[in-house]
Amino acid sequence: IFFINHNQIPQGRKVTYRKKVCTIRPTKAEVHRVRLTVGGDQLDYPGDPSSQCASLITTKLLINSTISTKGARFGTADIKNFYYGTPLARYEYMKIRFDEIPQEIADAYNLNPLVHNGYIFMEIRKGMPGLKQAGRIASDRLVKHLAPYGYVPVRHTPSLWPHAHRLITFTLVVDDFGIKYVGREHFDHLITALQDLYTVTVDVQGTKYLGLTMD
C-alpha cells in the first residue's frame, strides 16, 4: 500500500474500508496475529475473481496413488505470503481513520498533510487478503510461471498439476502443495522452477517452505 492524497484517486473508483483481523494461531511462529485486510465486498472487480482449488477427493486420490505406486514418495510445500506481493494490473483504494494510526508511523511517512475529513487514503498496488481477486491473480501468476517448466494443470480436474514427462504430480490448495514424485530429482526440479519467482528454505526434515521475494 502507498499513502496518497485523496484527490489522486481516479474518478469513478470506489474506496473501501480497512478491516483488522485478530487471531490466535498456535502452530505459527507468531501466535498472536493482527492483520490489516481489505474490505473487498465494497469494491468492483471487472474480471472473474474466482480461483480453482483441489478437492478433498482429488487430494485423497493423489495420496492413495502415492501409496500404490512403487518407489513413489509424497512431499509438501507451502508458498508463504502467496497473496502478498503479486502486482495488481488495476490498483485498488482503501481508507483508514487517521486517529487509528500510531504517531510514529504518521511521522515516519509524513501523513499529516494527507489527512482528509479525518481519513488517510491508500493505493493498493499488490495483492492483499480481502481483495476478491487476490487468489485469482496469484494463481494466474503461478500458472504462467510454471508452464515453461512443463507443469500445466489438468483441464477438467481443478488444481491437479502433472508434469509433461517427469514422474511428478501435485495438487494445490490455496498455497499448499501436495506432491507425489518418483525420484528426488523430479521433486527438486519443481522446487528449482519455483526458485525463479520464490525464495526457498529447507528445514531439518527436508520439507520445503516457499516465500515470495519482496523487491
mmCIF file with all atom_site columns, C-alpha atoms in Angstrom:
data_model
loop_
_atom_site.group_PDB
_atom_site.id
_atom_site.type_symbol
_atom_site.label_atom_id
_atom_site.label_alt_id
_atom_site.label_comp_id
_atom_site.label_asym_id
_atom_site.label_entity_id
_atom_site.label_seq_id
_atom_site.pdbx_PDB_ins_code
_atom_site.Cartn_x
_atom_site.Cartn_y
_atom_site.Cartn_z
_atom_site.occupancy
_atom_site.B_iso_or_equiv
_atom_site.pdbx_formal_charge
_atom_site.auth_seq_id
_atom_site.auth_comp_id
_atom_site.auth_asym_id
_atom_site.auth_atom_id
_atom_site.pdbx_PDB_model_num
ATOM 1   C CA . ILE A 1 1   ? 0.000   0.000   0.000   1.00 0.00 ? 1   ILE A CA 1
ATOM 2   C CA . PHE A 1 2   ? 1.057   3.568   -0.672  1.00 0.00 ? 2   PHE A CA 1
ATOM 3   C CA . PHE A 1 3   ? -0.312  6.591   1.154   1.00 0.00 ? 3   PHE A CA 1
ATOM 4   C CA . ILE A 1 4   ? -1.772  9.104   -1.278  1.00 0.00 ? 4   ILE A CA 1
ATOM 5   C CA . ASN A 1 5   ? -3.728  12.345  -1.322  1.00 0.00 ? 5   ASN A CA 1
ATOM 6   C CA . HIS A 1 6   ? -7.492  11.797  -1.673  1.00 0.00 ? 6   HIS A CA 1
ATOM 7   C CA . ASN A 1 7   ? -7.567  13.748  -4.953  1.00 0.00 ? 7   ASN A CA 1
ATOM 8   C CA . GLN A 1 8   ? -5.201  11.181  -6.535  1.00 0.00 ? 8   GLN A CA 1
ATOM 9   C CA . ILE A 1 9   ? -7.962  8.556   -6.574  1.00 0.00 ? 9   ILE A CA 1
ATOM 10  C CA . PRO A 1 10  ? -9.150  8.066   -10.180 1.00 0.00 ? 10  PRO A CA 1
ATOM 11  C CA . GLN A 1 11  ? -12.621 9.330   -10.946 1.00 0.00 ? 11  GLN A CA 1
ATOM 12  C CA . GLY A 1 12  ? -15.319 6.696   -10.602 1.00 0.00 ? 12  GLY A CA 1
ATOM 13  C CA . ARG A 1 13  ? -13.267 4.326   -8.444  1.00 0.00 ? 13  ARG A CA 1
ATOM 14  C CA . LYS A 1 14  ? -14.649 3.098   -5.132  1.00 0.00 ? 14  LYS A CA 1
ATOM 15  C CA . VAL A 1 15  ? -12.774 3.473   -1.842  1.00 0.00 ? 15  VAL A CA 1
ATOM 16  C CA . THR A 1 16  ? -13.254 0.686   0.668   1.00 0.00 ? 16  THR A CA 1
ATOM 17  C CA . TYR A 1 17  ? -12.761 0.333   4.408   1.00 0.00 ? 17  TYR A CA 1
ATOM 18  C CA . ARG A 1 18  ? -9.998  -1.443  6.249   1.00 0.00 ? 18  ARG A CA 1
ATOM 19  C CA . LYS A 1 19  ? -10.671 -4.469  8.426   1.00 0.00 ? 19  LYS A CA 1
ATOM 20  C CA . LYS A 1 20  ? -8.472  -5.603  11.302  1.00 0.00 ? 20  LYS A CA 1
ATOM 21  C CA . VAL A 1 21  ? -8.389  -9.372  11.802  1.00 0.00 ? 21  VAL A CA 1
ATOM 22  C CA . CYS A 1 22  ? -7.128  -10.674 15.160  1.00 0.00 ? 22  CYS A CA 1
ATOM 23  C CA . THR A 1 23  ? -6.388  -14.394 15.501  1.00 0.00 ? 23  THR A CA 1
ATOM 24  C CA . ILE A 1 24  ? -4.561  -16.852 17.748  1.00 0.00 ? 24  ILE A CA 1
ATOM 25  C CA . ARG A 1 25  ? -2.544  -19.353 15.689  1.00 0.00 ? 25  ARG A CA 1
ATOM 26  C CA . PRO A 1 26  ? -0.773  -21.850 17.986  1.00 0.00 ? 26  PRO A CA 1
ATOM 27  C CA . THR A 1 27  ? 1.045   -23.532 15.065  1.00 0.00 ? 27  THR A CA 1
ATOM 28  C CA . LYS A 1 28  ? 2.590   -20.305 13.778  1.00 0.00 ? 28  LYS A CA 1
ATOM 29  C CA . ALA A 1 29  ? 5.829   -18.662 14.887  1.00 0.00 ? 29  ALA A CA 1
ATOM 30  C CA . GLU A 1 30  ? 3.829   -15.528 15.682  1.00 0.00 ? 30  GLU A CA 1
ATOM 31  C CA . VAL A 1 31  ? 0.949   -16.909 17.774  1.00 0.00 ? 31  VAL A CA 1
ATOM 32  C CA . HIS A 1 32  ? -0.994  -13.677 18.352  1.00 0.00 ? 32  HIS A CA 1
ATOM 33  C CA . ARG A 1 33  ? -1.632  -12.133 14.943  1.00 0.00 ? 33  ARG A CA 1
ATOM 34  C CA . VAL A 1 34  ? -3.215  -8.845  13.912  1.00 0.00 ? 34  VAL A CA 1
ATOM 35  C CA . ARG A 1 35  ? -3.551  -8.196  10.193  1.00 0.00 ? 35  ARG A CA 1
ATOM 36  C CA . LEU A 1 36  ? -4.855  -5.295  8.171   1.00 0.00 ? 36  LEU A CA 1
ATOM 37  C CA . THR A 1 37  ? -7.142  -6.655  5.456   1.00 0.00 ? 37  THR A CA 1
ATOM 38  C CA . VAL A 1 38  ? -9.193  -5.072  2.689   1.00 0.00 ? 38  VAL A CA 1
ATOM 39  C CA . GLY A 1 39  ? -12.984 -4.716  2.686   1.00 0.00 ? 39  GLY A CA 1
ATOM 40  C CA . GLY A 1 40  ? -13.228 -6.353  -0.715  1.00 0.00 ? 40  GLY A CA 1
ATOM 41  C CA . ASP A 1 41  ? -17.018 -6.573  -0.643  1.00 0.00 ? 41  ASP A CA 1
ATOM 42  C CA . GLN A 1 42  ? -17.200 -2.833  -1.353  1.00 0.00 ? 42  GLN A CA 1
ATOM 43  C CA . LEU A 1 43  ? -15.008 -2.967  -4.453  1.00 0.00 ? 43  LEU A CA 1
ATOM 44  C CA . ASP A 1 44  ? -15.991 -3.621  -8.068  1.00 0.00 ? 44  ASP A CA 1
ATOM 45  C CA . TYR A 1 45  ? -13.631 -6.002  -9.867  1.00 0.00 ? 45  TYR A CA 1
ATOM 46  C CA . PRO A 1 46  ? -14.348 -6.146  -13.619 1.00 0.00 ? 46  PRO A CA 1
ATOM 47  C CA . GLY A 1 47  ? -12.905 -9.634  -14.187 1.00 0.00 ? 47  GLY A CA 1
ATOM 48  C CA . ASP A 1 48  ? -13.633 -13.122 -12.865 1.00 0.00 ? 48  ASP A CA 1
ATOM 49  C CA . PRO A 1 49  ? -12.195 -13.249 -9.318  1.00 0.00 ? 49  PRO A CA 1
ATOM 50  C CA . SER A 1 50  ? -12.708 -16.987 -8.766  1.00 0.00 ? 50  SER A CA 1
ATOM 51  C CA . SER A 1 51  ? -9.746  -19.357 -8.457  1.00 0.00 ? 51  SER A CA 1
ATOM 52  C CA . GLN A 1 52  ? -9.581  -23.134 -8.532  1.00 0.00 ? 52  GLN A CA 1
ATOM 53  C CA . CYS A 1 53  ? -8.748  -25.321 -5.545  1.00 0.00 ? 53  CYS A CA 1
ATOM 54  C CA . ALA A 1 54  ? -8.079  -29.059 -5.384  1.00 0.00 ? 54  ALA A CA 1
ATOM 55  C CA . SER A 1 55  ? -10.985 -31.006 -3.902  1.00 0.00 ? 55  SER A CA 1
ATOM 56  C CA . LEU A 1 56  ? -10.658 -33.379 -0.958  1.00 0.00 ? 56  LEU A CA 1
ATOM 57  C CA . ILE A 1 57  ? -11.345 -36.305 -3.323  1.00 0.00 ? 57  ILE A CA 1
ATOM 58  C CA . THR A 1 58  ? -8.521  -35.246 -5.665  1.00 0.00 ? 58  THR A CA 1
ATOM 59  C CA . THR A 1 59  ? -6.114  -34.917 -2.745  1.00 0.00 ? 59  THR A CA 1
ATOM 60  C CA . LYS A 1 60  ? -7.077  -38.336 -1.338  1.00 0.00 ? 60  LYS A CA 1
ATOM 61  C CA . LEU A 1 61  ? -6.657  -39.960 -4.754  1.00 0.00 ? 61  LEU A CA 1
ATOM 62  C CA . LEU A 1 62  ? -3.172  -38.477 -5.115  1.00 0.00 ? 62  LEU A CA 1
ATOM 63  C CA . ILE A 1 63  ? -2.173  -39.772 -1.674  1.00 0.00 ? 63  ILE A CA 1
ATOM 64  C CA . ASN A 1 64  ? -3.616  -43.225 -2.445  1.00 0.00 ? 64  ASN A CA 1
ATOM 65  C CA . SER A 1 65  ? -1.794  -43.192 -5.780  1.00 0.00 ? 65  SER A CA 1
ATOM 66  C CA . THR A 1 66  ? 1.459   -42.462 -3.943  1.00 0.00 ? 66  THR A CA 1
ATOM 67  C CA . ILE A 1 67  ? 0.934   -45.441 -1.640  1.00 0.00 ? 67  ILE A CA 1
ATOM 68  C CA . SER A 1 68  ? 0.146   -47.796 -4.535  1.00 0.00 ? 68  SER A CA 1
ATOM 69  C CA . THR A 1 69  ? 2.972   -46.643 -6.843  1.00 0.00 ? 69  THR A CA 1
ATOM 70  C CA . LYS A 1 70  ? 6.292   -48.432 -6.433  1.00 0.00 ? 70  LYS A CA 1
ATOM 71  C CA . GLY A 1 71  ? 9.061   -46.051 -5.392  1.00 0.00 ? 71  GLY A CA 1
ATOM 72  C CA . ALA A 1 72  ? 6.745   -43.057 -5.023  1.00 0.00 ? 72  ALA A CA 1
ATOM 73  C CA . ARG A 1 73  ? 7.168   -40.535 -2.218  1.00 0.00 ? 73  ARG A CA 1
ATOM 74  C CA . PHE A 1 74  ? 4.987   -37.672 -1.014  1.00 0.00 ? 74  PHE A CA 1
ATOM 75  C CA . GLY A 1 75  ? 6.205   -34.198 -0.152  1.00 0.00 ? 75  GLY A CA 1
ATOM 76  C CA . THR A 1 76  ? 4.570   -30.978 0.957   1.00 0.00 ? 76  THR A CA 1
ATOM 77  C CA . ALA A 1 77  ? 5.384   -27.346 0.324   1.00 0.00 ? 77  ALA A CA 1
ATOM 78  C CA . ASP A 1 78  ? 3.889   -24.015 1.273   1.00 0.00 ? 78  ASP A CA 1
ATOM 79  C CA . ILE A 1 79  ? 4.103   -20.688 -0.525  1.00 0.00 ? 79  ILE A CA 1
ATOM 80  C CA . LYS A 1 80  ? 4.457   -18.095 2.193   1.00 0.00 ? 80  LYS A CA 1
ATOM 81  C CA . ASN A 1 81  ? 2.533   -14.851 1.729   1.00 0.00 ? 81  ASN A CA 1
ATOM 82  C CA . PHE A 1 82  ? 1.032   -16.118 -1.532  1.00 0.00 ? 82  PHE A CA 1
ATOM 83  C CA . TYR A 1 83  ? -1.495  -13.275 -1.749  1.00 0.00 ? 83  TYR A CA 1
ATOM 84  C CA . TYR A 1 84  ? 1.017   -10.603 -0.776  1.00 0.00 ? 84  TYR A CA 1
ATOM 85  C CA . GLY A 1 85  ? 3.409   -9.240  -3.360  1.00 0.00 ? 85  GLY A CA 1
ATOM 86  C CA . THR A 1 86  ? 1.516   -10.175 -6.523  1.00 0.00 ? 86  THR A CA 1
ATOM 87  C CA . PRO A 1 87  ? 1.358   -6.997  -8.653  1.00 0.00 ? 87  PRO A CA 1
ATOM 88  C CA . LEU A 1 88  ? -2.115  -5.669  -9.424  1.00 0.00 ? 88  LEU A CA 1
ATOM 89  C CA . ALA A 1 89  ? -2.800  -4.620  -13.002 1.00 0.00 ? 89  ALA A CA 1
ATOM 90  C CA . ARG A 1 90  ? -5.657  -2.483  -11.642 1.00 0.00 ? 90  ARG A CA 1
ATOM 91  C CA . TYR A 1 91  ? -4.920  -0.670  -8.375  1.00 0.00 ? 91  TYR A CA 1
ATOM 92  C CA . GLU A 1 92  ? -7.496  -0.585  -5.574  1.00 0.00 ? 92  GLU A CA 1
ATOM 93  C CA . TYR A 1 93  ? -8.146  2.076   -2.929  1.00 0.00 ? 93  TYR A CA 1
ATOM 94  C CA . MET A 1 94  ? -8.762  1.982   0.814   1.00 0.00 ? 94  MET A CA 1
ATOM 95  C CA . LYS A 1 95  ? -9.068  4.451   3.687   1.00 0.00 ? 95  LYS A CA 1
ATOM 96  C CA . ILE A 1 96  ? -8.357  4.309   7.416   1.00 0.00 ? 96  ILE A CA 1
ATOM 97  C CA . ARG A 1 97  ? -9.116  6.746   10.213  1.00 0.00 ? 97  ARG A CA 1
ATOM 98  C CA . PHE A 1 98  ? -6.084  8.877   10.945  1.00 0.00 ? 98  PHE A CA 1
ATOM 99  C CA . ASP A 1 99  ? -6.576  8.556   14.718  1.00 0.00 ? 99  ASP A CA 1
ATOM 100 C CA . GLU A 1 100 ? -6.031  4.768   14.391  1.00 0.00 ? 100 GLU A CA 1
ATOM 101 C CA . ILE A 1 101 ? -2.504  5.243   13.057  1.00 0.00 ? 101 ILE A CA 1
ATOM 102 C CA . PRO A 1 102 ? 0.321   5.375   15.640  1.00 0.00 ? 102 PRO A CA 1
ATOM 103 C CA . GLN A 1 103 ? 2.053   8.737   15.772  1.00 0.00 ? 103 GLN A CA 1
ATOM 104 C CA . GLU A 1 104 ? 5.444   7.189   14.987  1.00 0.00 ? 104 GLU A CA 1
ATOM 105 C CA . ILE A 1 105 ? 4.026   5.858   11.705  1.00 0.00 ? 105 ILE A CA 1
ATOM 106 C CA . ALA A 1 106 ? 2.391   9.184   10.888  1.00 0.00 ? 106 ALA A CA 1
ATOM 107 C CA . ASP A 1 107 ? 5.709   10.942  11.490  1.00 0.00 ? 107 ASP A CA 1
ATOM 108 C CA . ALA A 1 108 ? 7.767   8.402   9.538   1.00 0.00 ? 108 ALA A CA 1
ATOM 109 C CA . TYR A 1 109 ? 5.563   8.705   6.450   1.00 0.00 ? 109 TYR A CA 1
ATOM 110 C CA . ASN A 1 110 ? 4.670   12.400  6.858   1.00 0.00 ? 110 ASN A CA 1
ATOM 111 C CA . LEU A 1 111 ? 0.952   11.625  6.860   1.00 0.00 ? 111 LEU A CA 1
ATOM 112 C CA . ASN A 1 112 ? -0.420  14.812  8.416   1.00 0.00 ? 112 ASN A CA 1
ATOM 113 C CA . PRO A 1 113 ? -0.633  16.717  5.108   1.00 0.00 ? 113 PRO A CA 1
ATOM 114 C CA . LEU A 1 114 ? -2.595  13.794  3.595   1.00 0.00 ? 114 LEU A CA 1
ATOM 115 C CA . VAL A 1 115 ? -5.435  13.775  6.143   1.00 0.00 ? 115 VAL A CA 1
ATOM 116 C CA . HIS A 1 116 ? -8.847  14.451  4.575   1.00 0.00 ? 116 HIS A CA 1
ATOM 117 C CA . ASN A 1 117 ? -12.006 14.535  6.714   1.00 0.00 ? 117 ASN A CA 1
ATOM 118 C CA . GLY A 1 118 ? -10.223 12.508  9.371   1.00 0.00 ? 118 GLY A CA 1
ATOM 119 C CA . TYR A 1 119 ? -9.057  9.769   6.982   1.00 0.00 ? 119 TYR A CA 1
ATOM 120 C CA . ILE A 1 120 ? -5.846  8.683   5.295   1.00 0.00 ? 120 ILE A CA 1
ATOM 121 C CA . PHE A 1 121 ? -6.196  7.182   1.812   1.00 0.00 ? 121 PHE A CA 1
ATOM 122 C CA . MET A 1 122 ? -4.124  4.351   0.375   1.00 0.00 ? 122 MET A CA 1
ATOM 123 C CA . GLU A 1 123 ? -3.439  2.957   -3.075  1.00 0.00 ? 123 GLU A CA 1
ATOM 124 C CA . ILE A 1 124 ? -3.125  -0.848  -3.089  1.00 0.00 ? 124 ILE A CA 1
ATOM 125 C CA . ARG A 1 125 ? -0.641  -1.940  -5.744  1.00 0.00 ? 125 ARG A CA 1
ATOM 126 C CA . LYS A 1 126 ? -0.115  -5.593  -4.772  1.00 0.00 ? 126 LYS A CA 1
ATOM 127 C CA . GLY A 1 127 ? -2.304  -8.431  -3.569  1.00 0.00 ? 127 GLY A CA 1
ATOM 128 C CA . MET A 1 128 ? -3.693  -8.350  -0.021  1.00 0.00 ? 128 MET A CA 1
ATOM 129 C CA . PRO A 1 129 ? -6.097  -10.596 1.925   1.00 0.00 ? 129 PRO A CA 1
ATOM 130 C CA . GLY A 1 130 ? -9.637  -9.355  1.499   1.00 0.00 ? 130 GLY A CA 1
ATOM 131 C CA . LEU A 1 131 ? -9.305  -8.495  -2.172  1.00 0.00 ? 131 LEU A CA 1
ATOM 132 C CA . LYS A 1 132 ? -11.700 -10.772 -4.026  1.00 0.00 ? 132 LYS A CA 1
ATOM 133 C CA . GLN A 1 133 ? -9.243  -11.103 -6.923  1.00 0.00 ? 133 GLN A CA 1
ATOM 134 C CA . ALA A 1 134 ? -6.154  -11.790 -4.772  1.00 0.00 ? 134 ALA A CA 1
ATOM 135 C CA . GLY A 1 135 ? -6.350  -15.573 -5.119  1.00 0.00 ? 135 GLY A CA 1
ATOM 136 C CA . ARG A 1 136 ? -7.012  -15.411 -8.848  1.00 0.00 ? 136 ARG A CA 1
ATOM 137 C CA . ILE A 1 137 ? -4.114  -13.124 -9.737  1.00 0.00 ? 137 ILE A CA 1
ATOM 138 C CA . ALA A 1 138 ? -1.705  -15.118 -7.537  1.00 0.00 ? 138 ALA A CA 1
ATOM 139 C CA . SER A 1 139 ? -2.868  -18.378 -9.145  1.00 0.00 ? 139 SER A CA 1
ATOM 140 C CA . ASP A 1 140 ? -2.662  -16.968 -12.675 1.00 0.00 ? 140 ASP A CA 1
ATOM 141 C CA . ARG A 1 141 ? 0.858   -15.773 -11.984 1.00 0.00 ? 141 ARG A CA 1
ATOM 142 C CA . LEU A 1 142 ? 1.868   -19.245 -10.815 1.00 0.00 ? 142 LEU A CA 1
ATOM 143 C CA . VAL A 1 143 ? 0.297   -20.920 -13.875 1.00 0.00 ? 143 VAL A CA 1
ATOM 144 C CA . LYS A 1 144 ? 2.172   -18.584 -16.216 1.00 0.00 ? 144 LYS A CA 1
ATOM 145 C CA . HIS A 1 145 ? 5.447   -19.090 -14.359 1.00 0.00 ? 145 HIS A CA 1
ATOM 146 C CA . LEU A 1 146 ? 5.375   -22.904 -14.245 1.00 0.00 ? 146 LEU A CA 1
ATOM 147 C CA . ALA A 1 147 ? 4.217   -23.503 -17.840 1.00 0.00 ? 147 ALA A CA 1
ATOM 148 C CA . PRO A 1 148 ? 7.715   -23.185 -19.405 1.00 0.00 ? 148 PRO A CA 1
ATOM 149 C CA . TYR A 1 149 ? 8.973   -25.816 -16.944 1.00 0.00 ? 149 TYR A CA 1
ATOM 150 C CA . GLY A 1 150 ? 6.384   -28.355 -18.123 1.00 0.00 ? 150 GLY A CA 1
ATOM 151 C CA . TYR A 1 151 ? 3.815   -28.008 -15.314 1.00 0.00 ? 151 TYR A CA 1
ATOM 152 C CA . VAL A 1 152 ? 0.288   -27.410 -16.613 1.00 0.00 ? 152 VAL A CA 1
ATOM 153 C CA . PRO A 1 153 ? -2.878  -28.006 -14.558 1.00 0.00 ? 153 PRO A CA 1
ATOM 154 C CA . VAL A 1 154 ? -5.285  -30.679 -15.786 1.00 0.00 ? 154 VAL A CA 1
ATOM 155 C CA . ARG A 1 155 ? -8.131  -29.062 -17.696 1.00 0.00 ? 155 ARG A CA 1
ATOM 156 C CA . HIS A 1 156 ? -11.085 -30.820 -16.073 1.00 0.00 ? 156 HIS A CA 1
ATOM 157 C CA . THR A 1 157 ? -9.667  -31.571 -12.603 1.00 0.00 ? 157 THR A CA 1
ATOM 158 C CA . PRO A 1 158 ? -9.162  -28.350 -10.626 1.00 0.00 ? 158 PRO A CA 1
ATOM 159 C CA . SER A 1 159 ? -5.657  -27.788 -9.237  1.00 0.00 ? 159 SER A CA 1
ATOM 160 C CA . LEU A 1 160 ? -4.162  -31.122 -10.282 1.00 0.00 ? 160 LEU A CA 1
ATOM 161 C CA . TRP A 1 161 ? -0.782  -30.458 -11.886 1.00 0.00 ? 161 TRP A CA 1
ATOM 162 C CA . PRO A 1 162 ? 1.133   -33.229 -13.714 1.00 0.00 ? 162 PRO A CA 1
ATOM 163 C CA . HIS A 1 163 ? 4.429   -32.643 -15.478 1.00 0.00 ? 163 HIS A CA 1
ATOM 164 C CA . ALA A 1 164 ? 4.594   -33.193 -19.235 1.00 0.00 ? 164 ALA A CA 1
ATOM 165 C CA . HIS A 1 165 ? 7.106   -36.060 -18.936 1.00 0.00 ? 165 HIS A CA 1
ATOM 166 C CA . ARG A 1 166 ? 8.585   -36.143 -15.425 1.00 0.00 ? 166 ARG A CA 1
ATOM 167 C CA . LEU A 1 167 ? 7.323   -38.551 -12.750 1.00 0.00 ? 167 LEU A CA 1
ATOM 168 C CA . ILE A 1 168 ? 5.756   -35.877 -10.573 1.00 0.00 ? 168 ILE A CA 1
ATOM 169 C CA . THR A 1 169 ? 2.220   -34.632 -9.944  1.00 0.00 ? 169 THR A CA 1
ATOM 170 C CA . PHE A 1 170 ? 0.969   -32.179 -7.349  1.00 0.00 ? 170 PHE A CA 1
ATOM 171 C CA . THR A 1 171 ? -2.255  -30.719 -6.032  1.00 0.00 ? 171 THR A CA 1
ATOM 172 C CA . LEU A 1 172 ? -2.583  -27.124 -4.913  1.00 0.00 ? 172 LEU A CA 1
ATOM 173 C CA . VAL A 1 173 ? -4.965  -25.904 -2.216  1.00 0.00 ? 173 VAL A CA 1
ATOM 174 C CA . VAL A 1 174 ? -4.658  -22.112 -1.936  1.00 0.00 ? 174 VAL A CA 1
ATOM 175 C CA . ASP A 1 175 ? -0.889  -22.012 -1.214  1.00 0.00 ? 175 ASP A CA 1
ATOM 176 C CA . ASP A 1 176 ? -0.271  -25.602 -0.076  1.00 0.00 ? 176 ASP A CA 1
ATOM 177 C CA . PHE A 1 177 ? 1.328   -28.205 -2.336  1.00 0.00 ? 177 PHE A CA 1
ATOM 178 C CA . GLY A 1 178 ? 0.834   -31.965 -2.022  1.00 0.00 ? 178 GLY A CA 1
ATOM 179 C CA . ILE A 1 179 ? 3.486   -33.547 -4.247  1.00 0.00 ? 179 ILE A CA 1
ATOM 180 C CA . LYS A 1 180 ? 3.732   -37.142 -5.489  1.00 0.00 ? 180 LYS A CA 1
ATOM 181 C CA . TYR A 1 181 ? 7.072   -37.973 -7.114  1.00 0.00 ? 181 TYR A CA 1
ATOM 182 C CA . VAL A 1 182 ? 9.146   -40.986 -8.135  1.00 0.00 ? 182 VAL A CA 1
ATOM 183 C CA . GLY A 1 183 ? 12.750  -39.880 -7.825  1.00 0.00 ? 183 GLY A CA 1
ATOM 184 C CA . ARG A 1 184 ? 14.011  -36.974 -5.755  1.00 0.00 ? 184 ARG A CA 1
ATOM 185 C CA . GLU A 1 185 ? 15.365  -35.252 -8.871  1.00 0.00 ? 185 GLU A CA 1
ATOM 186 C CA . HIS A 1 186 ? 11.797  -34.579 -10.007 1.00 0.00 ? 186 HIS A CA 1
ATOM 187 C CA . PHE A 1 187 ? 10.850  -33.041 -6.661  1.00 0.00 ? 187 PHE A CA 1
ATOM 188 C CA . ASP A 1 188 ? 13.979  -30.881 -6.827  1.00 0.00 ? 188 ASP A CA 1
ATOM 189 C CA . HIS A 1 189 ? 13.071  -29.835 -10.364 1.00 0.00 ? 189 HIS A CA 1
ATOM 190 C CA . LEU A 1 190 ? 9.780   -28.387 -9.129  1.00 0.00 ? 190 LEU A CA 1
ATOM 191 C CA . ILE A 1 191 ? 11.493  -26.556 -6.281  1.00 0.00 ? 191 ILE A CA 1
ATOM 192 C CA . THR A 1 192 ? 14.136  -25.179 -8.642  1.00 0.00 ? 192 THR A CA 1
ATOM 193 C CA . ALA A 1 193 ? 11.434  -23.982 -11.028 1.00 0.00 ? 193 ALA A CA 1
ATOM 194 C CA . LEU A 1 194 ? 9.730   -22.145 -8.195  1.00 0.00 ? 194 LEU A CA 1
ATOM 195 C CA . GLN A 1 195 ? 13.013  -20.590 -7.066  1.00 0.00 ? 195 GLN A CA 1
ATOM 196 C CA . ASP A 1 196 ? 12.986  -18.297 -10.068 1.00 0.00 ? 196 ASP A CA 1
ATOM 197 C CA . LEU A 1 197 ? 9.994   -16.483 -8.562  1.00 0.00 ? 197 LEU A CA 1
ATOM 198 C CA . TYR A 1 198 ? 10.055  -17.519 -4.893  1.00 0.00 ? 198 TYR A CA 1
ATOM 199 C CA . THR A 1 199 ? 12.767  -17.882 -2.263  1.00 0.00 ? 199 THR A CA 1
ATOM 200 C CA . VAL A 1 200 ? 13.245  -21.366 -0.813  1.00 0.00 ? 200 VAL A CA 1
ATOM 201 C CA . THR A 1 201 ? 14.394  -22.522 2.610   1.00 0.00 ? 201 THR A CA 1
ATOM 202 C CA . VAL A 1 202 ? 14.658  -26.093 3.857   1.00 0.00 ? 202 VAL A CA 1
ATOM 203 C CA . ASP A 1 203 ? 14.078  -27.333 7.401   1.00 0.00 ? 203 ASP A CA 1
ATOM 204 C CA . VAL A 1 204 ? 15.918  -30.255 9.016   1.00 0.00 ? 204 VAL A CA 1
ATOM 205 C CA . GLN A 1 205 ? 13.270  -32.744 7.902   1.00 0.00 ? 205 GLN A CA 1
ATOM 206 C CA . GLY A 1 206 ? 13.718  -31.702 4.278   1.00 0.00 ? 206 GLY A CA 1
ATOM 207 C CA . THR A 1 207 ? 10.297  -30.105 3.951   1.00 0.00 ? 207 THR A CA 1
ATOM 208 C CA . LYS A 1 208 ? 10.359  -27.080 1.656   1.00 0.00 ? 208 LYS A CA 1
ATOM 209 C CA . TYR A 1 209 ? 8.781   -23.759 2.551   1.00 0.00 ? 209 TYR A CA 1
ATOM 210 C CA . LEU A 1 210 ? 8.450   -21.167 -0.170  1.00 0.00 ? 210 LEU A CA 1
ATOM 211 C CA . GLY A 1 211 ? 8.168   -17.422 0.314   1.00 0.00 ? 211 GLY A CA 1
ATOM 212 C CA . LEU A 1 212 ? 7.660   -14.544 -2.082  1.00 0.00 ? 212 LEU A CA 1
ATOM 213 C CA . THR A 1 213 ? 10.715  -12.482 -2.836  1.00 0.00 ? 213 THR A CA 1
ATOM 214 C CA . MET A 1 214 ? 9.795   -8.908  -1.933  1.00 0.00 ? 214 MET A CA 1
ATOM 215 C CA . ASP A 1 215 ? 11.781  -6.404  -4.024  1.00 0.00 ? 215 ASP A CA 1
#
